[in-house]
């Protein structure tokens, strides 16, 4: 799975965390996931509505509501959140779901437009508009840099114009260009699994 290694690495942030049950009824299960020293760093509160099949997450890593719309228990959910793509598809609202990297955007653009495509585009332009493919990528790199915002990637008007000239269907893929799942989503998932496993080992869950 694509994110397994990354989740394993992120799981180290929870090395000293201790899980505690805050609510336990036939319908609800509440778990506090906090560092042993009581610090709020990477603190997560999980509340599972077993009847509705909903997981409510809050704490230092942000907030999230994920809903399955059918009854499920914590053992089922522990398996479901292992598949990050499946988990993120169940999230109805969250602090952040995705993050964007300038380097990743450029890498994907290079994958979409090979050397021949770029050379054909440059040669189709009026004389001296863009000298060669090297200048093309310099311009695109500058426009990508200007397109990066704290909350995502929003292509400049010039960049959209260039992309549309080369690929009229660019709008079908540009919104996800350079996008990856936010680390907080991975932390929510691995934290829930680790908390459940810790409680299971203590025969509390």
GROMACS .gro file of C-alpha atoms in nm:
model
  205
    1UNK     CA    1   0.000   0.000   0.000
    2UNK     CA    2   0.129   0.344  -0.097
    3UNK     CA    3   0.119   0.504   0.248
    4UNK     CA    4   0.221   0.209   0.468
    5UNK     CA    5   0.583   0.316   0.508
    6UNK     CA    6   0.489   0.677   0.574
    7UNK     CA    7   0.234   0.572   0.837
    8UNK     CA    8   0.493   0.354   1.008
    9UNK     CA    9   0.729   0.652   1.026
   10UNK     CA   10   0.457   0.886   1.152
   11UNK     CA   11   0.358   0.629   1.414
   12UNK     CA   12   0.684   0.707   1.594
   13UNK     CA   13   0.525   1.035   1.703
   14UNK     CA   14   0.304   0.824   1.929
   15UNK     CA   15   0.582   0.619   2.089
   16UNK     CA   16   0.503   0.744   2.442
   17UNK     CA   17   0.125   0.780   2.401
   18UNK     CA   18  -0.115   0.607   2.636
   19UNK     CA   19  -0.474   0.523   2.546
   20UNK     CA   20  -0.756   0.574   2.793
   21UNK     CA   21  -1.126   0.502   2.750
   22UNK     CA   22  -1.339   0.807   2.833
   23UNK     CA   23  -1.680   0.673   2.730
   24UNK     CA   24  -1.798   0.317   2.691
   25UNK     CA   25  -2.160   0.225   2.629
   26UNK     CA   26  -2.335  -0.010   2.393
   27UNK     CA   27  -2.347   0.270   2.137
   28UNK     CA   28  -2.045   0.492   2.207
   29UNK     CA   29  -1.673   0.441   2.259
   30UNK     CA   30  -1.450   0.733   2.351
   31UNK     CA   31  -1.071   0.706   2.350
   32UNK     CA   32  -0.818   0.966   2.461
   33UNK     CA   33  -0.479   0.922   2.298
   34UNK     CA   34  -0.221   1.131   2.482
   35UNK     CA   35   0.149   1.136   2.569
   36UNK     CA   36   0.236   0.970   2.897
   37UNK     CA   37   0.367   1.302   3.038
   38UNK     CA   38   0.025   1.461   2.985
   39UNK     CA   39   0.143   1.696   2.710
   40UNK     CA   40  -0.110   1.803   2.449
   41UNK     CA   41   0.138   1.751   2.165
   42UNK     CA   42  -0.018   1.509   1.915
   43UNK     CA   43  -0.313   1.459   2.148
   44UNK     CA   44  -0.614   1.298   1.977
   45UNK     CA   45  -0.965   1.232   2.104
   46UNK     CA   46  -1.167   0.964   1.922
   47UNK     CA   47  -1.541   0.913   1.964
   48UNK     CA   48  -1.699   0.621   1.781
   49UNK     CA   49  -2.075   0.604   1.732
   50UNK     CA   50  -2.111   0.231   1.676
   51UNK     CA   51  -2.480   0.250   1.580
   52UNK     CA   52  -2.441   0.520   1.314
   53UNK     CA   53  -2.096   0.411   1.206
   54UNK     CA   54  -1.940   0.751   1.263
   55UNK     CA   55  -1.598   0.850   1.394
   56UNK     CA   56  -1.547   1.195   1.546
   57UNK     CA   57  -1.188   1.311   1.586
   58UNK     CA   58  -1.058   1.621   1.763
   59UNK     CA   59  -0.743   1.743   1.934
   60UNK     CA   60  -0.400   1.879   1.857
   61UNK     CA   61  -0.404   1.732   1.505
   62UNK     CA   62  -0.728   1.902   1.401
   63UNK     CA   63  -1.083   1.783   1.360
   64UNK     CA   64  -1.258   1.527   1.146
   65UNK     CA   65  -1.591   1.352   1.100
   66UNK     CA   66  -1.597   1.025   0.905
   67UNK     CA   67  -1.921   0.836   0.848
   68UNK     CA   68  -1.991   0.483   0.721
   69UNK     CA   69  -2.373   0.503   0.766
   70UNK     CA   70  -2.398   0.150   0.900
   71UNK     CA   71  -2.321  -0.009   1.239
   72UNK     CA   72  -1.957  -0.093   1.300
   73UNK     CA   73  -1.736  -0.165   1.595
   74UNK     CA   74  -1.384  -0.058   1.680
   75UNK     CA   75  -1.230  -0.378   1.546
   76UNK     CA   76  -1.394  -0.323   1.208
   77UNK     CA   77  -1.289   0.041   1.208
   78UNK     CA   78  -0.930  -0.042   1.297
   79UNK     CA   79  -0.914  -0.242   0.974
   80UNK     CA   80  -1.099   0.016   0.766
   81UNK     CA   81  -0.865   0.306   0.850
   82UNK     CA   82  -0.565   0.100   0.739
   83UNK     CA   83  -0.674   0.170   0.379
   84UNK     CA   84  -0.615   0.545   0.364
   85UNK     CA   85  -0.790   0.592   0.029
   86UNK     CA   86  -1.099   0.419   0.164
   87UNK     CA   87  -1.084   0.612   0.493
   88UNK     CA   88  -1.051   0.950   0.326
   89UNK     CA   89  -1.353   0.866   0.110
   90UNK     CA   90  -1.562   0.840   0.427
   91UNK     CA   91  -1.452   1.175   0.569
   92UNK     CA   92  -1.734   1.429   0.550
   93UNK     CA   93  -1.540   1.725   0.686
   94UNK     CA   94  -1.193   1.782   0.825
   95UNK     CA   95  -0.934   2.047   0.909
   96UNK     CA   96  -0.725   1.943   0.609
   97UNK     CA   97  -0.737   1.645   0.379
   98UNK     CA   98  -0.464   1.726   0.131
   99UNK     CA   99  -0.138   1.913   0.101
  100UNK     CA  100   0.043   2.037  -0.209
  101UNK     CA  101   0.413   2.045  -0.294
  102UNK     CA  102   0.569   2.273  -0.554
  103UNK     CA  103   0.820   2.002  -0.643
  104UNK     CA  104   0.542   1.746  -0.684
  105UNK     CA  105   0.345   1.981  -0.910
  106UNK     CA  106   0.647   2.027  -1.137
  107UNK     CA  107   0.719   1.654  -1.136
  108UNK     CA  108   0.363   1.578  -1.246
  109UNK     CA  109   0.375   1.844  -1.517
  110UNK     CA  110   0.692   1.684  -1.651
  111UNK     CA  111   0.507   1.351  -1.656
  112UNK     CA  112   0.215   1.503  -1.850
  113UNK     CA  113   0.433   1.688  -2.102
  114UNK     CA  114   0.726   1.498  -2.248
  115UNK     CA  115   1.014   1.665  -2.434
  116UNK     CA  116   0.854   1.623  -2.774
  117UNK     CA  117   0.526   1.777  -2.660
  118UNK     CA  118   0.704   2.079  -2.514
  119UNK     CA  119   0.923   2.125  -2.821
  120UNK     CA  120   0.619   2.112  -3.051
  121UNK     CA  121   0.442   2.369  -2.835
  122UNK     CA  122   0.740   2.605  -2.829
  123UNK     CA  123   0.787   2.578  -3.207
  124UNK     CA  124   0.421   2.666  -3.261
  125UNK     CA  125   0.456   2.999  -3.080
  126UNK     CA  126   0.540   3.332  -3.246
  127UNK     CA  127   0.912   3.393  -3.289
  128UNK     CA  128   1.101   3.465  -2.967
  129UNK     CA  129   0.793   3.417  -2.744
  130UNK     CA  130   0.960   3.123  -2.569
  131UNK     CA  131   1.306   3.040  -2.706
  132UNK     CA  132   1.326   2.671  -2.621
  133UNK     CA  133   1.212   2.397  -2.385
  134UNK     CA  134   1.458   2.511  -2.117
  135UNK     CA  135   1.298   2.856  -2.109
  136UNK     CA  136   0.955   2.692  -2.116
  137UNK     CA  137   1.026   2.503  -1.794
  138UNK     CA  138   1.179   2.813  -1.635
  139UNK     CA  139   0.858   3.003  -1.705
  140UNK     CA  140   0.638   2.716  -1.590
  141UNK     CA  141   0.848   2.678  -1.272
  142UNK     CA  142   0.807   3.047  -1.192
  143UNK     CA  143   0.431   3.031  -1.253
  144UNK     CA  144   0.398   2.719  -1.038
  145UNK     CA  145   0.581   2.898  -0.758
  146UNK     CA  146   0.334   3.187  -0.785
  147UNK     CA  147   0.047   2.937  -0.780
  148UNK     CA  148   0.128   2.787  -0.440
  149UNK     CA  149  -0.087   2.902  -0.149
  150UNK     CA  150  -0.100   2.791   0.212
  151UNK     CA  151  -0.429   2.615   0.144
  152UNK     CA  152  -0.341   2.459  -0.191
  153UNK     CA  153  -0.235   2.495  -0.552
  154UNK     CA  154  -0.424   2.752  -0.760
  155UNK     CA  155  -0.269   2.799  -1.107
  156UNK     CA  156  -0.205   3.153  -1.221
  157UNK     CA  157  -0.390   3.280  -1.526
  158UNK     CA  158  -0.075   3.252  -1.736
  159UNK     CA  159  -0.007   2.895  -1.624
  160UNK     CA  160  -0.364   2.791  -1.701
  161UNK     CA  161  -0.330   2.948  -2.045
  162UNK     CA  162  -0.010   2.756  -2.119
  163UNK     CA  163  -0.157   2.426  -1.997
  164UNK     CA  164  -0.475   2.476  -2.196
  165UNK     CA  165  -0.278   2.550  -2.514
  166UNK     CA  166  -0.096   2.218  -2.477
  167UNK     CA  167  -0.380   2.008  -2.337
  168UNK     CA  168  -0.736   2.142  -2.373
  169UNK     CA  169  -0.848   1.880  -2.120
  170UNK     CA  170  -0.601   1.992  -1.853
  171UNK     CA  171  -0.889   2.087  -1.621
  172UNK     CA  172  -0.958   1.716  -1.571
  173UNK     CA  173  -0.633   1.665  -1.380
  174UNK     CA  174  -0.496   2.003  -1.276
  175UNK     CA  175  -0.691   2.025  -0.948
  176UNK     CA  176  -0.515   1.717  -0.811
  177UNK     CA  177  -0.174   1.805  -0.952
  178UNK     CA  178   0.092   1.788  -0.679
  179UNK     CA  179  -0.165   1.679  -0.423
  180UNK     CA  180  -0.101   1.425  -0.151
  181UNK     CA  181  -0.294   1.319   0.156
  182UNK     CA  182  -0.222   1.541   0.454
  183UNK     CA  183  -0.002   1.385   0.723
  184UNK     CA  184  -0.271   1.465   0.979
  185UNK     CA  185  -0.506   1.215   0.808
  186UNK     CA  186  -0.237   0.947   0.829
  187UNK     CA  187  -0.178   1.034   1.194
  188UNK     CA  188  -0.550   1.006   1.274
  189UNK     CA  189  -0.558   0.660   1.120
  190UNK     CA  190  -0.238   0.520   1.269
  191UNK     CA  191  -0.320   0.674   1.607
  192UNK     CA  192  -0.658   0.503   1.620
  193UNK     CA  193  -0.506   0.168   1.532
  194UNK     CA  194  -0.228   0.203   1.789
  195UNK     CA  195  -0.469   0.315   2.061
  196UNK     CA  196  -0.700   0.020   1.998
  197UNK     CA  197  -0.411  -0.226   1.992
  198UNK     CA  198  -0.278  -0.088   2.320
  199UNK     CA  199  -0.620  -0.124   2.487
  200UNK     CA  200  -0.661  -0.474   2.344
  201UNK     CA  201  -0.325  -0.579   2.488
  202UNK     CA  202  -0.442  -0.461   2.830
  203UNK     CA  203  -0.771  -0.652   2.780
  204UNK     CA  204  -0.958  -0.324   2.826
  205UNK     CA  205  -1.112  -0.323   2.478
   0.00000   0.00000   0.00000
